[in-house]
Coordinates of C-alpha atoms in Angstrom, one line a residue:
Chain D
M1 CA 143.8 109.9 -10.3
D2 CA 141.7 110.1 -7.2
R3 CA 142.8 107.0 -5.1
N4 CA 139.1 106.8 -3.2
H5 CA 137.6 107.0 -6.5
L6 CA 139.4 104.2 -7.7
K7 CA 138.9 102.0 -4.5
R8 CA 135.1 102.7 -5.0
Q9 CA 135.4 101.5 -8.7
V10 CA 137.0 98.4 -7.2
D11 CA 134.3 97.7 -4.5
F12 CA 131.7 98.2 -7.1
M13 CA 133.4 96.0 -9.6
K14 CA 133.3 93.4 -6.8
R15 CA 129.9 93.9 -5.6
S16 CA 128.6 93.3 -8.9
L17 CA 130.7 90.3 -9.4
L18 CA 129.3 89.0 -6.4
D19 CA 125.7 89.9 -7.3
Q20 CA 125.9 88.5 -10.9
G21 CA 126.9 85.1 -9.1
Y22 CA 130.5 85.2 -10.9
L23 CA 132.0 85.1 -7.4
D24 CA 130.8 83.8 -4.1
E25 CA 131.4 84.2 -0.5
Q26 CA 134.7 82.4 -0.8
F27 CA 136.5 85.0 -2.8
I28 CA 135.8 87.4 0.3
Q29 CA 137.0 84.9 2.4
L30 CA 140.5 84.8 0.2
E31 CA 140.7 88.6 0.4
E32 CA 140.4 88.3 4.3
L33 CA 143.7 86.4 4.2
Q34 CA 145.2 89.4 2.5
D35 CA 147.2 91.6 4.7
D36 CA 150.5 93.8 4.9
D37 CA 152.6 90.5 4.7
N38 CA 150.7 89.1 1.5
P39 CA 149.5 92.3 -0.1
N40 CA 148.8 90.2 -3.4
F41 CA 147.6 87.0 -2.1
V42 CA 144.5 86.8 -3.6
E43 CA 145.7 88.1 -7.2
E44 CA 148.7 85.2 -6.7
I45 CA 146.3 82.3 -6.2
V46 CA 143.8 83.6 -8.8
T47 CA 146.7 83.6 -11.5
L48 CA 147.8 80.0 -9.9
F49 CA 144.2 79.0 -10.5
F50 CA 144.0 80.1 -14.1
N51 CA 147.5 78.5 -15.0
D52 CA 146.6 75.5 -13.3
S53 CA 143.0 75.2 -14.8
A54 CA 143.8 76.1 -18.2
R55 CA 146.1 72.9 -18.1
L56 CA 143.3 70.6 -16.6
L57 CA 140.6 72.1 -19.2
Q58 CA 143.2 70.9 -21.7
N59 CA 143.4 67.6 -20.6
I60 CA 139.7 67.1 -20.2
E61 CA 139.1 68.6 -24.0
Q62 CA 141.5 65.9 -24.8
A63 CA 139.8 63.2 -23.1
L64 CA 136.6 64.3 -24.7
V65 CA 138.1 64.3 -28.3
S66 CA 140.6 61.2 -28.6
G67 CA 138.8 57.9 -29.1
P68 CA 136.4 56.1 -26.5
I69 CA 135.8 58.6 -23.7
D70 CA 137.4 57.1 -20.2
F71 CA 134.5 58.9 -17.7
T72 CA 136.7 57.9 -15.0
R73 CA 139.7 59.7 -16.1
L74 CA 137.2 62.7 -17.1
D75 CA 135.9 62.5 -13.6
N76 CA 139.3 63.0 -12.0
Y77 CA 140.3 65.8 -14.0
M78 CA 136.8 67.6 -13.2
H79 CA 137.2 66.6 -9.7
Q80 CA 140.5 68.9 -9.2
F81 CA 138.9 71.5 -11.5
K82 CA 136.0 71.8 -9.5
G83 CA 137.9 71.7 -6.4
S84 CA 140.0 74.6 -7.1
S85 CA 137.1 76.5 -8.7
S86 CA 135.2 76.4 -5.7
S87 CA 138.3 77.4 -3.5
I88 CA 138.7 80.6 -5.1
G89 CA 134.8 81.1 -4.9
A90 CA 134.3 81.1 -8.8
K91 CA 130.6 80.0 -8.5
R92 CA 129.4 80.0 -12.2
V93 CA 132.5 77.8 -13.1
K94 CA 131.7 75.6 -10.1
N95 CA 128.0 75.1 -10.9
E96 CA 129.0 74.2 -14.5
C97 CA 131.2 71.5 -13.1
T98 CA 128.6 70.1 -11.0
R99 CA 126.5 69.8 -14.2
F100 CA 129.1 68.5 -16.1
K101 CA 129.8 65.7 -13.3
E102 CA 126.3 64.6 -13.5
Y103 CA 126.5 64.0 -17.1
C104 CA 130.0 62.1 -16.8
T105 CA 128.4 60.0 -13.8
A106 CA 125.8 59.0 -16.1
G107 CA 128.0 58.4 -19.0
N108 CA 126.6 60.6 -21.4
A109 CA 129.1 61.8 -23.6
E110 CA 126.8 64.4 -25.4
G111 CA 126.1 66.1 -22.1
C112 CA 129.7 66.3 -21.2
F113 CA 130.6 67.8 -24.5
R114 CA 127.7 70.6 -24.2
T115 CA 128.4 71.2 -20.5
F116 CA 132.0 71.4 -21.1
V117 CA 131.5 74.5 -23.8
Q118 CA 129.9 76.2 -20.8
V119 CA 132.3 75.4 -18.5
K120 CA 135.2 76.8 -20.6
Q121 CA 132.8 79.8 -21.4
E122 CA 132.4 80.6 -18.0
H123 CA 136.2 80.3 -17.3
A124 CA 137.0 82.6 -20.1
I125 CA 134.6 85.2 -19.0
L126 CA 135.9 85.0 -15.2
R127 CA 139.4 85.2 -16.5
T128 CA 138.6 88.3 -18.3
K129 CA 136.5 90.1 -15.4
L130 CA 139.1 89.2 -12.7
E131 CA 141.9 90.3 -14.9
T132 CA 140.1 93.7 -15.3
Y133 CA 139.6 93.7 -11.5
F134 CA 143.0 93.3 -10.4
Q135 CA 144.0 95.9 -13.0
L136 CA 141.9 98.2 -11.4
A137 CA 142.9 97.0 -7.7
R138 CA 146.6 97.7 -8.6
Q139 CA 145.8 101.3 -9.8
A140 CA 143.9 101.9 -6.7
G141 CA 147.1 101.0 -4.8
P142 CA 148.1 99.0 -1.6
S143 CA 144.7 97.5 0.1
G144 CA 143.1 98.2 -3.1
T145 CA 141.3 95.1 -2.7
S146 CA 140.8 95.1 1.1
G147 CA 138.2 93.1 2.9
G148 CA 136.0 96.2 3.0
Q149 CA 137.9 97.7 6.0
V150 CA 139.7 101.1 5.6
R151 CA 143.4 100.8 6.6
Chain R
M1 CA 163.9 61.5 3.4
G2 CA 161.4 61.2 0.4
A3 CA 158.6 63.4 1.8
A4 CA 158.4 66.8 -0.4
V5 CA 157.0 69.3 2.3
D6 CA 155.8 72.7 1.1
H7 CA 157.3 74.6 3.9
V8 CA 156.8 78.2 2.4
S9 CA 154.0 78.9 0.4
P10 CA 154.8 80.9 -2.9
M11 CA 153.5 84.1 -1.1
G12 CA 156.1 83.9 1.7
M13 CA 153.6 83.9 4.6
S14 CA 154.9 83.0 8.2
G15 CA 154.4 79.8 9.4
G16 CA 151.8 81.0 11.7
S17 CA 152.3 81.5 15.7
A18 CA 150.3 81.0 18.7
E19 CA 150.4 84.8 19.2
G20 CA 148.0 84.9 15.9
N21 CA 148.5 86.3 12.6
N22 CA 149.5 89.7 11.3
K23 CA 146.2 91.4 10.9
S24 CA 146.3 94.7 12.3
D25 CA 142.6 95.6 12.1
G26 CA 139.5 93.7 12.6
Q27 CA 139.4 90.8 15.1
R28 CA 140.3 87.3 13.5
F29 CA 140.0 84.3 15.4
S30 CA 143.5 82.9 16.6
C31 CA 144.3 79.8 18.5
K32 CA 146.0 80.2 21.7
N33 CA 147.9 76.9 22.0
K34 CA 150.6 76.0 19.5
L35 CA 148.3 74.0 16.9
T36 CA 149.9 72.2 14.0
A37 CA 148.0 71.2 10.8
L38 CA 149.1 68.9 7.8
V39 CA 147.1 69.7 4.4
V40 CA 147.5 66.7 1.8
D41 CA 146.3 67.8 -1.3
N42 CA 147.4 67.2 -5.3
G43 CA 146.2 70.6 -6.2
A44 CA 148.4 73.4 -5.6
V45 CA 145.5 76.1 -5.6
C46 CA 143.7 74.1 -2.9
R47 CA 147.2 73.2 -1.1
A48 CA 148.0 77.2 -1.2
I49 CA 144.5 78.2 -0.2
Q50 CA 143.8 75.6 2.8
T51 CA 147.4 76.6 4.2
A52 CA 146.9 80.1 4.1
L53 CA 143.5 80.0 5.6
L54 CA 145.0 77.7 8.9
R55 CA 147.9 79.8 9.1
S56 CA 145.8 82.9 9.3
Y57 CA 144.2 81.2 12.7
G58 CA 147.8 81.1 14.0
V59 CA 147.9 77.3 13.1
E60 CA 151.3 75.9 12.0
T61 CA 150.7 74.4 8.8
E62 CA 152.5 72.3 6.3
A63 CA 151.5 71.0 3.0
V64 CA 152.0 68.0 1.0
E65 CA 151.1 66.8 -2.6
T66 CA 150.4 63.1 -2.0
G67 CA 149.2 60.5 0.4
E68 CA 152.6 58.6 0.5
A69 CA 154.3 62.0 1.7
A70 CA 151.8 62.5 4.2
V71 CA 152.5 58.8 5.6
Q72 CA 156.3 59.4 5.3
L73 CA 156.0 62.6 7.3
I74 CA 154.5 60.9 10.1
A75 CA 156.4 57.9 10.0
S76 CA 159.4 60.0 10.5
G77 CA 157.8 61.3 13.8
A78 CA 155.8 64.7 12.6
T79 CA 152.8 65.1 14.7
F80 CA 150.0 67.2 13.8
N81 CA 146.8 68.1 15.8
L82 CA 144.7 68.4 12.3
I83 CA 145.2 66.7 9.0
I84 CA 143.2 67.4 5.9
I85 CA 143.5 65.0 3.4
E86 CA 141.8 65.3 -0.3
M87 CA 139.5 62.3 -1.3
L88 CA 141.1 61.6 -4.9
L89 CA 144.8 61.6 -4.4
P90 CA 146.4 59.8 -7.0
V91 CA 148.2 56.2 -6.2
L92 CA 147.4 56.4 -2.2
N93 CA 143.9 58.0 -2.0
G94 CA 142.3 60.0 1.0
P95 CA 140.8 57.0 2.8
E96 CA 143.8 54.6 2.6
T97 CA 146.1 57.6 3.4
A98 CA 143.8 58.0 6.7
R99 CA 144.0 54.4 7.2
Q100 CA 147.6 54.1 7.3
I101 CA 148.0 57.0 9.5
R102 CA 145.7 55.7 12.1
A103 CA 147.8 52.6 11.8
M104 CA 151.0 54.3 12.9
G105 CA 148.9 55.4 16.1
A106 CA 148.4 59.1 15.2
Q107 CA 145.5 60.7 17.2
S108 CA 145.3 64.0 14.7
K109 CA 141.9 64.9 14.2
I110 CA 141.6 63.9 10.5
L111 CA 139.3 66.0 7.9
G112 CA 138.7 64.2 4.7
I113 CA 137.9 66.8 2.0
S114 CA 136.6 66.6 -1.4
A115 CA 135.5 68.5 -4.6
F116 CA 132.1 66.7 -4.8
F117 CA 130.3 65.6 -1.5
D118 CA 129.3 61.8 -1.9
E119 CA 128.0 59.6 0.6
R120 CA 130.1 56.6 -0.4
H121 CA 133.5 58.4 -0.2
Q122 CA 132.2 59.9 3.1
Q123 CA 131.9 56.3 4.5
E124 CA 135.2 55.2 3.2
F125 CA 136.8 58.5 5.0
L126 CA 135.0 57.7 8.2
A127 CA 135.7 53.8 7.9
A128 CA 139.3 54.8 7.6
G129 CA 139.6 56.8 10.6
A130 CA 138.5 60.1 9.6
D131 CA 136.4 62.1 12.1
R132 CA 134.9 64.0 9.5
F133 CA 134.1 64.7 5.8
I134 CA 133.3 67.9 4.0
E135 CA 132.9 69.2 0.5
K136 CA 135.4 72.1 -0.6
P137 CA 136.1 75.0 0.0
L138 CA 137.3 74.8 3.4
S139 CA 135.9 77.7 5.0
P140 CA 136.0 79.8 8.3
E141 CA 132.6 78.3 9.4
I142 CA 134.0 74.7 9.1
V143 CA 137.5 75.3 10.3
I144 CA 137.1 77.7 13.2
P145 CA 134.9 75.3 15.5
I146 CA 137.5 72.7 14.8
I147 CA 140.7 75.0 15.7
W148 CA 138.5 75.6 18.6
V149 CA 137.8 72.5 20.2
L150 CA 141.7 71.4 19.6
D151 CA 142.6 74.4 21.3
N152 CA 140.7 73.8 24.4

């Protein structure tokens, strides 16, 4: 398999994830942190994010369905979730978090429920896309996800 | 010692050095002097990213999960040029952590950080002695000028 071809595919996929708003500049910043000492930094961080955030989403779901809603608790969970989402450059997820927060602050349970569905959806979509992306990057070999520099 | 300090990130990154990071290509900003930083965040993802970012500029960075751990660390004599503190920490929140750190006489630059920008939180942090309050993510645009000032 032509490695340059794979690398181009990786770059193309990244470009389209950015263009479609799934990811933002922050993701590129993470790739800039990747080097020979830490060749898998981005994938490791993203994996950490999805493990961590799955737990937070579960907590949010629990808080939404069990009894009277504690909006402060919801806010705290969402705070951590949005913080990590924005830190990995998960743009659409982050935007849904902001919408959720608005309903939460307003004490609007129905709004929270509806937005939470969107949050979960964007989270799942991004997870799938990034799994594909990293698979492709691994096939492309070391520096498959370089910040664009030729090594 | 009660403070649990995260010296080694899962990625096994070096502690950073004044000589700069290990990028062989491109020109990445790097501090000239030995600078130290402390990241205080209860989220593993944010801790890891902020630590990696600072280390990439040659800043020796440690990370802790709680305000209490940060306070203990400083009480034990550790000093840092820069301390980045998340707003919504459990138990001892961000501003309270900053307050206690200042009360010990720490001259560090303190940056309050949060997932959502909120004027109330900004006021709380600044009143507690933080120098600045920003919304996540911690980006090069924010952090490079801060490091540059500390370095010069």
